[in-house]
Coordinates of C-alpha atoms in Angstrom, one line a residue:
X1 CA 0.0 0.0 0.0
X2 CA 1.2 3.5 -0.7
X3 CA -0.4 6.9 -0.3
X4 CA -1.4 9.5 2.2
X5 CA -2.6 6.9 4.7
X6 CA 0.4 4.6 4.2
X7 CA 2.5 2.8 1.7
X8 CA 3.9 -0.7 1.2
X9 CA 6.7 -1.1 -1.4
X10 CA 8.1 -4.4 -2.5
X11 CA 11.8 -4.3 -3.3
X12 CA 15.2 -4.0 -1.6
X13 CA 13.5 -2.2 1.3
X14 CA 9.8 -2.5 2.2
X15 CA 8.3 0.5 3.8
X16 CA 5.1 2.2 5.0
X17 CA 4.6 5.9 4.8
X18 CA 2.6 7.3 7.7
X19 CA 1.7 6.1 11.1
X20 CA 0.4 2.6 10.4
X21 CA 1.3 -0.2 12.8
X22 CA 2.2 -3.2 10.6
X23 CA 3.1 -6.8 11.4
X24 CA 5.7 -8.5 9.2
X25 CA 4.0 -10.5 6.4
X26 CA 5.4 -13.6 4.8
X27 CA 8.8 -13.0 6.2
X28 CA 9.1 -9.5 4.7
X29 CA 10.8 -6.9 6.9
X30 CA 8.4 -4.1 7.1
X31 CA 9.4 -0.7 8.5
X32 CA 7.8 2.6 9.0
X33 CA 9.0 5.6 7.0
X34 CA 8.1 9.2 7.0
X35 CA 6.9 9.8 3.4
X36 CA 5.8 8.3 0.1
X37 CA 9.1 9.2 -1.3
X38 CA 11.0 7.1 1.2
X39 CA 8.5 4.2 0.8
X40 CA 8.8 3.9 -3.0
X41 CA 12.4 4.9 -3.5
X42 CA 14.4 1.9 -4.9
X43 CA 11.4 -0.4 -5.0
X44 CA 10.9 -2.7 -8.0
X45 CA 7.1 -2.9 -7.4
X46 CA 4.9 -0.4 -5.7
X47 CA 1.3 -1.4 -4.9
X48 CA -0.9 1.7 -4.2
X49 CA -4.1 1.0 -2.3
X50 CA -5.5 4.4 -1.3
X51 CA -9.0 5.8 -1.2
X52 CA -10.0 6.6 -4.8
X53 CA -10.1 10.3 -4.0
X54 CA -6.4 10.2 -2.9
X55 CA -5.0 8.1 -5.7
X56 CA -3.9 10.9 -8.0
X57 CA -2.3 12.9 -5.2
X58 CA -0.5 9.8 -3.9
X59 CA 0.8 9.0 -7.4
X60 CA 1.9 12.6 -8.0
X61 CA 3.8 12.6 -4.7
X62 CA 5.4 9.2 -5.4
X63 CA 6.1 9.3 -9.2
X64 CA 9.2 11.5 -9.1
X65 CA 10.9 9.0 -6.7
X66 CA 10.2 5.8 -8.7
X67 CA 13.2 4.0 -10.0
X68 CA 13.4 3.6 -13.8
X69 CA 11.3 0.6 -14.9
X70 CA 9.6 0.2 -11.6
X71 CA 6.1 -1.2 -11.6
X72 CA 3.4 1.0 -10.1
X73 CA 0.1 -0.8 -9.6
X74 CA -2.7 1.4 -8.5
X75 CA -5.5 -0.7 -7.0
X76 CA -7.7 2.2 -5.8
X77 CA -11.4 2.4 -6.7
X78 CA -11.2 5.3 -9.1
X79 CA -12.7 6.3 -12.4
X80 CA -11.0 5.1 -15.6
X81 CA -10.0 8.6 -16.5
X82 CA -8.1 8.9 -13.1
X83 CA -6.4 5.6 -13.9
X84 CA -5.2 7.0 -17.2
X85 CA -3.9 10.1 -15.5
X86 CA -2.0 8.0 -13.0
X87 CA -0.5 6.0 -15.8
X88 CA 0.6 9.2 -17.5
X89 CA 2.4 10.4 -14.4
X90 CA 4.0 7.0 -13.9
X91 CA 5.2 6.7 -17.5
X92 CA 6.5 10.3 -17.5
X93 CA 8.7 9.2 -14.6
X94 CA 10.1 6.3 -16.6
X95 CA 8.2 3.6 -14.7
X96 CA 5.5 1.2 -15.8
X97 CA 1.9 1.6 -14.8
X98 CA -0.8 -0.9 -13.9
X99 CA -4.5 0.0 -13.4
X100 CA -5.9 -2.5 -11.0
X101 CA -9.3 -3.2 -9.6
X102 CA -10.1 -5.3 -6.5
X103 CA -13.2 -7.2 -7.5
X104 CA -14.5 -8.6 -4.1
X105 CA -14.5 -7.8 -0.4
X106 CA -10.9 -8.4 0.8
X107 CA -11.9 -9.9 4.2
X108 CA -13.4 -12.9 2.4
X109 CA -10.2 -14.2 0.8
X110 CA -7.5 -11.8 1.9
X111 CA -4.4 -11.8 -0.3
X112 CA -6.2 -14.2 -2.7
X113 CA -9.0 -11.7 -3.5
X114 CA -9.4 -11.4 -7.3
X115 CA -7.7 -8.4 -8.8
X116 CA -8.1 -7.4 -12.5
X117 CA -5.0 -5.7 -14.0
X118 CA -4.9 -3.5 -17.1
X119 CA -2.4 -1.3 -18.9
X120 CA 1.2 -1.8 -20.0
X121 CA 2.4 -3.6 -16.9
X122 CA -0.6 -6.0 -16.4
X123 CA 1.2 -9.2 -17.4
X124 CA 4.2 -8.3 -15.3
X125 CA 2.1 -7.5 -12.3
X126 CA 0.1 -10.8 -12.7
X127 CA 3.4 -12.7 -12.6
X128 CA 4.5 -10.8 -9.5
X129 CA 1.2 -11.4 -7.8
X130 CA 1.2 -15.1 -8.5
X131 CA 4.6 -15.4 -7.0
X132 CA 3.3 -13.8 -3.8
X133 CA 0.0 -15.7 -3.5
X134 CA -2.2 -13.1 -5.1
X135 CA -5.0 -13.8 -7.6
X136 CA -4.3 -11.3 -10.4
X137 CA -6.0 -11.6 -13.8
X138 CA -4.4 -9.5 -16.6
X139 CA -6.8 -8.1 -19.1
X140 CA -4.4 -5.9 -21.0
X141 CA -5.8 -2.8 -22.8
X142 CA -6.1 0.7 -21.4
X143 CA -5.0 1.4 -17.8
X144 CA -8.6 2.3 -17.1
X145 CA -10.2 -0.9 -18.4
X146 CA -10.0 -2.8 -15.1
X147 CA -11.6 0.1 -13.3
X148 CA -14.4 0.3 -15.9
X149 CA -15.3 -3.4 -15.1
X150 CA -15.2 -2.8 -11.4
X151 CA -17.4 0.3 -11.6
X152 CA -19.9 -1.3 -13.9
X153 CA -20.2 -4.0 -11.3
X154 CA -20.6 -1.3 -8.7
X155 CA -23.5 0.3 -10.6
X156 CA -25.3 -3.0 -10.5
X157 CA -24.4 -4.3 -7.0
X158 CA -24.4 -1.0 -5.1
X159 CA -27.6 0.0 -6.9
X160 CA -29.3 -3.3 -5.9
X161 CA -28.1 -2.6 -2.3
X162 CA -29.6 0.9 -2.3
X163 CA -32.9 -0.4 -3.8
X164 CA -33.1 -3.1 -1.1
X165 CA -32.4 -0.6 1.7
X166 CA -35.2 1.7 0.4
X167 CA -37.7 -1.0 -0.1
X168 CA -36.9 -2.6 3.2
X169 CA -37.4 0.8 5.0
X170 CA -40.8 1.2 3.2
X171 CA -41.8 -2.4 4.2
X172 CA -41.0 -1.6 7.8
X173 CA -43.0 1.6 7.7
X174 CA -45.9 -0.3 6.1
X175 CA -45.9 -3.1 8.6
X176 CA -44.9 -5.7 6.0
X177 CA -41.3 -6.3 6.9
X178 CA -41.6 -10.0 7.3
X179 CA -43.4 -10.6 4.1
X180 CA -41.1 -8.3 2.1
X181 CA -37.9 -10.1 3.5
X182 CA -39.2 -13.4 2.3
X183 CA -40.1 -11.9 -1.1
X184 CA -36.6 -10.2 -1.4
X185 CA -34.7 -13.4 -0.6
X186 CA -36.8 -15.5 -3.0
X187 CA -36.4 -13.0 -5.8
X188 CA -32.7 -12.8 -5.5
X189 CA -31.9 -16.4 -4.9
X190 CA -34.1 -17.7 -7.8
X191 CA -32.7 -15.3 -10.4
X192 CA -31.1 -16.7 -13.5
X193 CA -30.4 -15.5 -17.1
X194 CA -34.0 -15.9 -18.1
X195 CA -35.1 -13.7 -15.2
X196 CA -32.5 -11.0 -16.1
X197 CA -33.7 -11.0 -19.7
X198 CA -37.3 -10.7 -18.6
X199 CA -36.4 -7.7 -16.4
X200 CA -34.8 -5.9 -19.3
X201 CA -37.1 -7.0 -22.1
X202 CA -40.2 -6.2 -20.0
X203 CA -38.8 -2.8 -19.3
X204 CA -38.8 -2.1 -23.0
X205 CA -42.2 -3.6 -23.7
X206 CA -44.0 -2.1 -20.7
X207 CA -42.1 1.1 -19.9
X208 CA -45.1 3.4 -20.1
X209 CA -47.2 1.3 -17.7
X210 CA -44.3 0.9 -15.4
X211 CA -43.6 4.7 -15.3
X212 CA -47.1 5.1 -13.9
X213 CA -46.6 2.1 -11.5
X214 CA -43.4 3.6 -10.1
X215 CA -45.2 7.0 -9.8
X216 CA -47.7 5.3 -7.5
X217 CA -44.9 3.6 -5.6
X218 CA -43.2 7.0 -5.1
X219 CA -46.3 8.5 -3.7
X220 CA -46.7 5.5 -1.3
X221 CA -43.2 6.0 0.0
X222 CA -43.9 9.7 0.5
X223 CA -47.0 8.8 2.5
X224 CA -44.9 6.4 4.6
X225 CA -42.3 9.2 5.2
X226 CA -39.6 7.1 3.4
X227 CA -37.5 9.2 1.0
X228 CA -38.2 7.7 -2.5
X229 CA -34.8 8.3 -3.9
X230 CA -34.3 5.1 -5.8
X231 CA -37.9 4.7 -6.6
X232 CA -38.1 8.1 -8.3
X233 CA -34.9 7.3 -10.1
X234 CA -36.4 4.1 -11.4
X235 CA -39.4 6.0 -12.8
X236 CA -37.0 8.5 -14.5
X237 CA -35.0 5.6 -16.0
X238 CA -38.1 3.9 -17.4
X239 CA -39.3 7.2 -18.7
X240 CA -36.1 7.5 -20.6
X241 CA -36.6 4.0 -22.0
X242 CA -39.9 5.2 -23.5
X243 CA -37.9 7.8 -25.4
X244 CA -34.6 6.0 -26.3
X245 CA -35.4 2.3 -26.1
X246 CA -33.3 -0.4 -24.4
X247 CA -29.5 -1.0 -24.8
X248 CA -29.0 -4.0 -27.1
X249 CA -29.1 -7.4 -25.3
X250 CA -26.8 -10.4 -26.2
X251 CA -28.4 -13.2 -28.1
X252 CA -28.4 -16.5 -26.3
X253 CA -30.0 -19.9 -26.1
X254 CA -32.6 -18.6 -23.7
X255 CA -33.3 -15.4 -25.6
X256 CA -36.9 -15.3 -26.9
X257 CA -37.1 -16.0 -30.7
X258 CA -38.3 -13.2 -32.9
X259 CA -42.1 -13.0 -32.9
X260 CA -42.5 -14.9 -29.6
X261 CA -44.3 -13.5 -26.6
X262 CA -42.1 -12.4 -23.8
X263 CA -42.8 -14.1 -20.4
X264 CA -43.5 -10.5 -19.2
X265 CA -46.0 -9.6 -21.8
X266 CA -48.9 -10.0 -19.4
X267 CA -49.5 -7.7 -16.4
X268 CA -47.1 -8.4 -13.6
X269 CA -43.5 -7.7 -12.6

């Protein structure tokens, strides 16, 4: 790790910038140093794990002190544009950049948590990671490509989380918490590709009706004194579908054939 909160550099001297208390890991001698410059100087590989908002500043502080040819892997959760700017700073310093993305909660698998790596140094970082017990998958391409995959996943998973929080709060306020919990769990655990296609295709076929339906849901949440943030956003998204249509869906074995009736063509979800 490297950055305002602390930095771990792999190389002749491993160091942490800042005031973190660190236990030796895997036999590595880990020492505390006073700055990012001291942490990265002379290192062959620098793994930057900062908050996304700090990633550019951390790199700007560290880049002038990187050794030529050093590998700088930024694993922060930042936008693809930020990853490209970080890569530019690293490359201007004569080092090699990797845009990385941690794809699962770290406490579940620790060092073996899946990391996607993109950019010029992706293959090299993957080899380094494997040698140290890490699960790094190189995808090549632009330094921001790994971040794009992570953030698309975030749009889905964090959006689902926010929807569940809002719906759960409304269910509590309506006195239907137990019923809703069972419905939520059943819906999520029974989902498959057919269900996903039905969600999207149904949104295209029934967007107008669903806009009105979500308007009613918005008014219900307001009456329950539950802020309808996600519910209103859903209505707005469906309204946009009535104007622009759906993004294209991939064809597949379970995709309805042309001219067939969608499972969602009758009133319902």
